[in-house]
C-alpha positions in Angstrom: -6.7 27.5 -23.5 -9.7 29.3 -25.3 -13.4 29.6 -23.9 -16.2 30.7 -25.9 -18.8 32.2 -24.0 -22.6 32.5 -25.2 -25.1 34.3 -23.7 -28.8 34.7 -25.1 -28.4 34.0 -29.0 -24.9 36.1 -29.1 -20.9 34.6 -28.4 -17.5 35.5 -28.1 -14.2 34.1 -26.8 -12.3 34.5 -23.5 -8.5 33.5 -23.8 -7.0 31.6 -20.2 -5.2 32.1 -18.4 -7.3 36.1 -17.6 -7.7 39.1 -15.3 -10.8 39.4 -13.0 -11.0 42.9 -15.3 -10.5 40.8 -18.7 -13.1 38.6 -17.9 -15.6 41.4 -16.9 -14.9 43.4 -19.9 -15.6 40.0 -21.7 -18.9 39.2 -20.0 -19.8 43.2 -20.1 -19.3 43.4 -24.2 -21.6 39.8 -24.1 -24.4 40.9 -22.3 -25.2 44.4 -24.3 -25.6 42.5 -26.8 -28.1 40.4 -25.5 -30.9 40.2 -22.4 -28.9 41.3 -19.2 -30.7 38.4 -17.2 -29.9 35.9 -19.7 -27.1 33.2 -18.4 -23.7 32.6 -19.7 -22.2 29.7 -20.2 -19.2 27.8 -21.2 -20.2 26.6 -24.9 -16.8 24.7 -26.2 -13.1 24.8 -25.9 -10.7 25.0 -28.0 -9.8 21.6 -29.9 -8.1 19.3 -28.8 -9.7 20.3 -25.7 -13.3 20.6 -26.5 -13.7 17.7 -24.0 -13.2 20.1 -20.9 -16.0 21.6 -21.4 -18.6 19.1 -19.9 -16.4 19.9 -17.0 -16.2 23.6 -16.5 -19.2 24.4 -18.4 -21.1 25.7 -15.1 -18.3 27.6 -13.4 -19.0 30.4 -12.2 -16.7 33.6 -14.3 -17.3 36.3 -11.8 -15.9 34.1 -8.8 -12.2 34.6 -7.9 -11.5 31.7 -6.7 -13.0 29.7 -10.0 -11.2 31.9 -12.6 -7.9 31.2 -10.6 -9.2 27.3 -10.9 -9.6 28.0 -14.5 -6.5 29.9 -15.5 -4.4 26.9 -13.7 -6.0 24.3 -15.4 -5.1 26.6 -18.5 -1.8 26.9 -18.0 -1.7 23.4 -16.9 -3.0 22.0 -20.5 -1.2 24.5 -22.8 2.2 23.0 -21.3 0.9 19.4 -21.9 1.8 17.6 -24.7 -0.7 16.2 -27.5 -0.1 12.9 -25.7 -0.9 14.6 -22.3 -3.7 15.9 -23.3 -5.1 13.0 -24.7 -4.4 11.3 -21.4 -6.0 13.8 -19.4 -9.5 13.2 -21.6 -9.6 9.5 -21.0 -8.2 9.9 -17.3 -11.1 12.4 -16.9 -14.0 9.8 -18.2 -12.5 7.2 -16.2 -12.8 8.9 -12.8 -15.9 10.5 -11.1 -15.5 14.2 -11.5 -17.0 16.6 -9.5 -15.6 20.2 -10.0 -12.4 22.1 -10.6 -10.4 20.5 -8.0 -10.7 17.1 -9.4 -9.8 18.5 -12.6 -6.7 19.8 -11.8 -5.6 17.3 -9.0 -5.9 14.7 -12.2 -4.1 17.1 -14.6 -1.7 17.2 -11.9 -0.8 13.3 -12.1 -0.5 12.1 -15.2 2.3 9.8 -14.6 -0.4 7.7 -12.7 -2.0 6.7 -15.8 -1.4 4.5 -18.9 -1.9 5.4 -22.2 -2.2 2.2 -25.0 -1.9 4.5 -28.7 -4.1 3.3 -31.3 -6.5 1.0 -28.8 -9.9 2.3 -29.2 -12.0 -0.5 -29.1 -12.8 -3.3 -27.1 -11.6 -5.8 -29.8 -8.5 -3.9 -30.3 -7.8 -3.6 -26.9 -7.6 -8.0 -26.2 -5.5 -8.3 -29.3 -3.1 -5.8 -27.7 -3.5 -7.5 -24.7 -3.6 -10.7 -26.3 0.2 -9.5 -28.1 2.0 -8.0 -25.0 0.6 -11.3 -23.2 -1.2 -9.8 -20.6 -4.6 -11.9 -21.0 -3.1 -13.4 -18.0 -3.3 -16.6 -20.1 -0.5 -17.6 -22.4 -2.2 -17.8 -25.4 0.1 -20.2 -27.9 0.1 -18.7 -31.7 -1.6 -21.2 -33.2 -5.1 -20.5 -31.1 -5.3 -16.5 -32.0 -6.7 -16.5 -34.9 -9.7 -17.6 -33.0 -10.0 -16.2 -30.0 -13.2 -13.8 -29.4 -10.3 -10.5 -28.9 -13.5 -8.1 -28.1 -14.5 -10.4 -25.2 -11.2 -10.4 -23.8 -10.9 -6.7 -24.6 -14.5 -6.8 -22.5 -13.4 -8.7 -19.7 -10.9 -6.5 -18.8 -12.3 -3.4 -19.2 -14.8 -4.5 -16.8 -12.0 -5.3 -13.8 -9.7 -2.7 -14.2 -11.5 0.0 -15.8 -10.3 2.8 -18.2 -11.3 4.4 -20.9 -11.6 4.6 -25.1 -10.6 8.2 -26.8 -10.3 8.1 -30.3 -6.3 8.5 -29.9 -5.6 5.6 -27.5 -6.9 3.6 -24.4 -6.7 5.5 -20.8 -6.4 3.5 -17.5 -4.7 3.9 -14.2 -1.5 2.0 -13.9 -2.3 -1.6 -12.3 -0.6 -2.0 -8.8 1.5 -4.6 -9.1 0.0 -8.0 -8.5 0.0 -9.4 -5.1 2.4 -12.3 -5.2 4.9 -10.4 -8.2 4.6 -7.6 -4.9 6.0 -9.8 -2.0 8.2 -11.6 -4.6 6.5 -14.9 -4.5 7.9 -18.1 -6.5 5.9 -19.1 -9.4 2.8 -21.3 -9.5 1.4 -22.5 -12.4 0.6 -25.0 -14.7 0.2 -26.2 -18.7 -3.0 -26.7 -19.6 -3.0 -29.0 -23.1 -5.8 -30.4 -25.5 -6.3 -31.0 -29.4 -6.3 -27.4 -29.5 -3.4 -26.6 -28.3 -1.5 -24.9 -24.8 -2.0 -22.8 -22.1 -0.2 -21.3 -19.4 -1.8 -20.8 -16.5 -0.7 -18.9 -13.3 -2.6 -19.9 -9.6 -5.0 -19.2 -8.1 -6.9 -18.2 -11.3 -10.3 -16.2 -11.4 -13.4 -17.4 -12.7 -12.6 -15.1 -15.6 -9.2 -16.8 -16.3 -10.7 -20.1 -16.0 -13.0 -19.3 -19.3 -10.4 -17.6 -21.0 -8.4 -20.8 -21.1 -11.6 -22.7 -21.7 -12.0 -20.7 -24.7 -8.7 -20.9 -25.9 -8.2 -24.8 -25.4 -12.1 -25.1 -27.1 -13.2 -27.2 -24.1 -16.7 -27.4 -22.1 -14.8 -28.5 -19.1 -11.3 -27.9 -18.5 -10.9 -31.2 -16.0 -10.7 -32.6 -19.4 -7.9 -30.9 -20.2 -4.4 -32.8 -19.9 -1.4 -31.0 -17.1 1.5 -31.1 -19.6 4.1 -28.9 -16.9 3.6 -27.8 -13.4 6.0 -25.7 -12.1 5.7 -24.3 -8.4 9.3 -22.9 -7.1 8.6 -22.8 -3.4 10.9 -24.7 -1.3 8.4 -27.6 -0.3 7.5 -28.7 -3.7 9.4 -31.6 -3.9 6.8 -32.8 -1.1 3.8 -32.5 -3.2 3.1 -36.0 -4.4 2.4 -34.5 -8.7 1.7 -38.0 -9.8 -2.2 -37.1 -8.3 -2.3 -33.4 -9.5 -5.7 -31.7 -11.0 -6.4 -28.2 -11.3 -8.9 -27.4 -8.8 -7.0 -29.1 -6.2 -4.1 -27.0 -7.4 -6.2 -24.3 -7.8 -7.2 -24.3 -4.1 -3.7 -25.0 -2.8 -2.0 -21.6 -4.6 -5.3 -19.9 -3.4 -4.4 -20.8 0.6 -0.3 -20.6 -0.5 -0.9 -16.9 -1.8 -2.6 -16.0 1.9 0.2 -17.4 3.7 2.8 -15.5 5.8 6.3 -16.6 5.4 6.4 -18.3 8.6 3.1 -19.4 7.8 5.2 -21.5 4.7 7.6 -22.6 6.1 5.5 -24.1 9.1 3.7 -25.3 5.7 6.6 -27.0 4.3 7.5 -28.6 7.7 3.8 -30.0 7.9 4.2 -31.5 4.6 7.5 -33.4 5.7 6.1 -34.6 8.0 2.6 -35.7 7.1 3.7 -37.0 4.2 0.0 -36.6 2.1 -0.8 -39.2 -0.4 -2.5 -36.5 -2.8 -2.4 -32.8 -4.0 -5.7 -33.1 -2.1 -4.6 -33.8 1.0 -1.8 -31.4 0.7 -4.6 -28.8 0.0 -6.0 -29.8 3.7 -2.8 -29.3 4.9 -2.6 -25.9 4.0 -6.0 -25.0 4.8 -5.4 -26.2 8.3 -1.8 -24.4 8.5 -3.3 -22.7 12.0 -2.7 -26.4 13.4 0.8 -26.5 12.9 3.0 -24.1 14.3 6.9 -23.9 14.4 8.7 -24.1 18.1 12.4 -23.8 19.0 14.5 -26.4 18.6 16.6 -25.6 22.2 15.3 -27.8 24.9 15.8 -25.6 27.6 14.2 -22.6 25.9 11.3 -24.7 25.4 11.1 -25.8 28.7 11.5 -21.8 29.2 8.4 -21.5 27.4 6.6 -24.0 28.7 6.8 -23.0 32.2 5.6 -19.4 31.2 2.9 -20.8 29.7 1.9 -22.3 33.4 2.2 -18.7 34.6 5.7 -18.5 35.3 7.2 -14.8 35.2 10.5 -13.8 34.6 10.9 -13.4 38.4 10.2 -17.2 39.1 12.4 -18.1 36.0 15.3 -16.3 37.8 14.9 -18.0 40.8 14.6 -21.7 39.7 17.6 -21.0 37.1 20.3 -22.9 38.5 17.8 -25.2 40.2 16.2 -26.4 37.3 17.3 -28.8 34.7 15.7 -27.1 32.0 17.2 -29.2 28.6 15.4 -32.1 30.0 12.2 -30.4 30.9 12.3 -28.8 27.5 12.6 -32.7 26.1 10.2 -34.1 28.2 7.5 -31.4 26.8 8.4 -31.5 23.7 7.5 -35.6 23.8 4.0 -34.6 25.1 3.9 -32.0 22.6 4.9 -34.2 20.0 7.9 -32.3 18.6 9.2 -33.2 15.3 12.6 -32.3 13.5 12.0 -31.4 10.0 14.8 -29.4 7.5 12.1 -26.2 7.5 13.0 -25.9 12.0 11.0 -27.8 14.4 6.8 -28.2 14.2 4.1 -29.4 16.3 0.7 -30.1 15.6 -2.0 -28.5 17.6 -5.1 -30.5 17.6 -3.9 -33.8 18.0 0.0 -34.4 18.7 2.5 -36.1 16.7 3.0 -39.8 18.5 6.2 -39.9 20.4 9.3 -40.6 17.8 10.8 -44.5 19.1 14.3 -44.3 19.4 15.9 -46.4 16.9 16.9 -49.8 17.5 20.7 -50.3 17.5 21.4 -53.2 14.6 23.3 -56.1 16.6 27.0 -56.3 15.8 27.4 -58.7 13.3 30.8 -61.5 13.5 31.0 -65.5 14.4 29.2 -66.9 17.1 30.4 -69.7 18.9 28.0 -72.8 20.3 28.9 -74.2 23.4 28.4 -78.3 24.0 27.5 -80.1 27.1 
């Protein structure tokens, strides 16, 4: 890395890495041609590394630690490929830089950044996102000529950061989305209008809704037809699909995204017992998920849990063991608590226990009946 040092009206080159003696000799030569007290600054860095000047121009070359850091930086950038140097440019523009330590840290971690070669404007970024299916809305081919690619690029840049260089776009690699990282099943709708169709993963943000609205050329997505519903959860068959709306589906998807695996099972059990009549009702159950609890289906264990809840410790339970019909106690407590069986496990509702289920009456046996005459 070649630095151009400047003092007064004179300049001199300094090739890095350099020893303290080499630097001092260059500084002495530079000062001999100018005023002794004139400040020395780094005027430029050789191409294609001139972008580094703004980050190192005020480095004190007479400081041993600072010179050592400059030497380390020089060795790093001299060993980079052209593309890696382009990535460093964009990465430095993306991050907040406060001194040589930050510059060195980024130069040592270029693998954290993505480089999109040839994308140098928001319009090009929008086109690249749509082409690679990264705009979070799957735009059909027939609507793509009418898209506002600059707006899509701006929207993405505002939420994801990144910087343009003359060679391409640089941003941090995104963390995998929450649903994908947790291996969540699909929850998506296909919206249709006269302008075409868009695939919308739920829950969708306001920006994603706006993008879908522009693609479908609608004033409101309420007028879009829901052409397809893809919900791959084990309880999806319990949802009343004939009453689905985008708003209710997005609300439910937002609740589902926040659920733990245990809560997802409890929600499935609640759906099976509650039998909601609309998608809105299903969303209400999801929002009230804390009201539903999966419990053990073992009657004896349920009886023991009831005693523990009443304050009995393990010592008391050991004393009662052998003298107590825990199965009978558990059945009684289950009936009181309104426990219901489902394909997702036994479940109870905390706020208002479900009413006791009466056992089904056996059908009378069919056969001939004989009358008696007096």
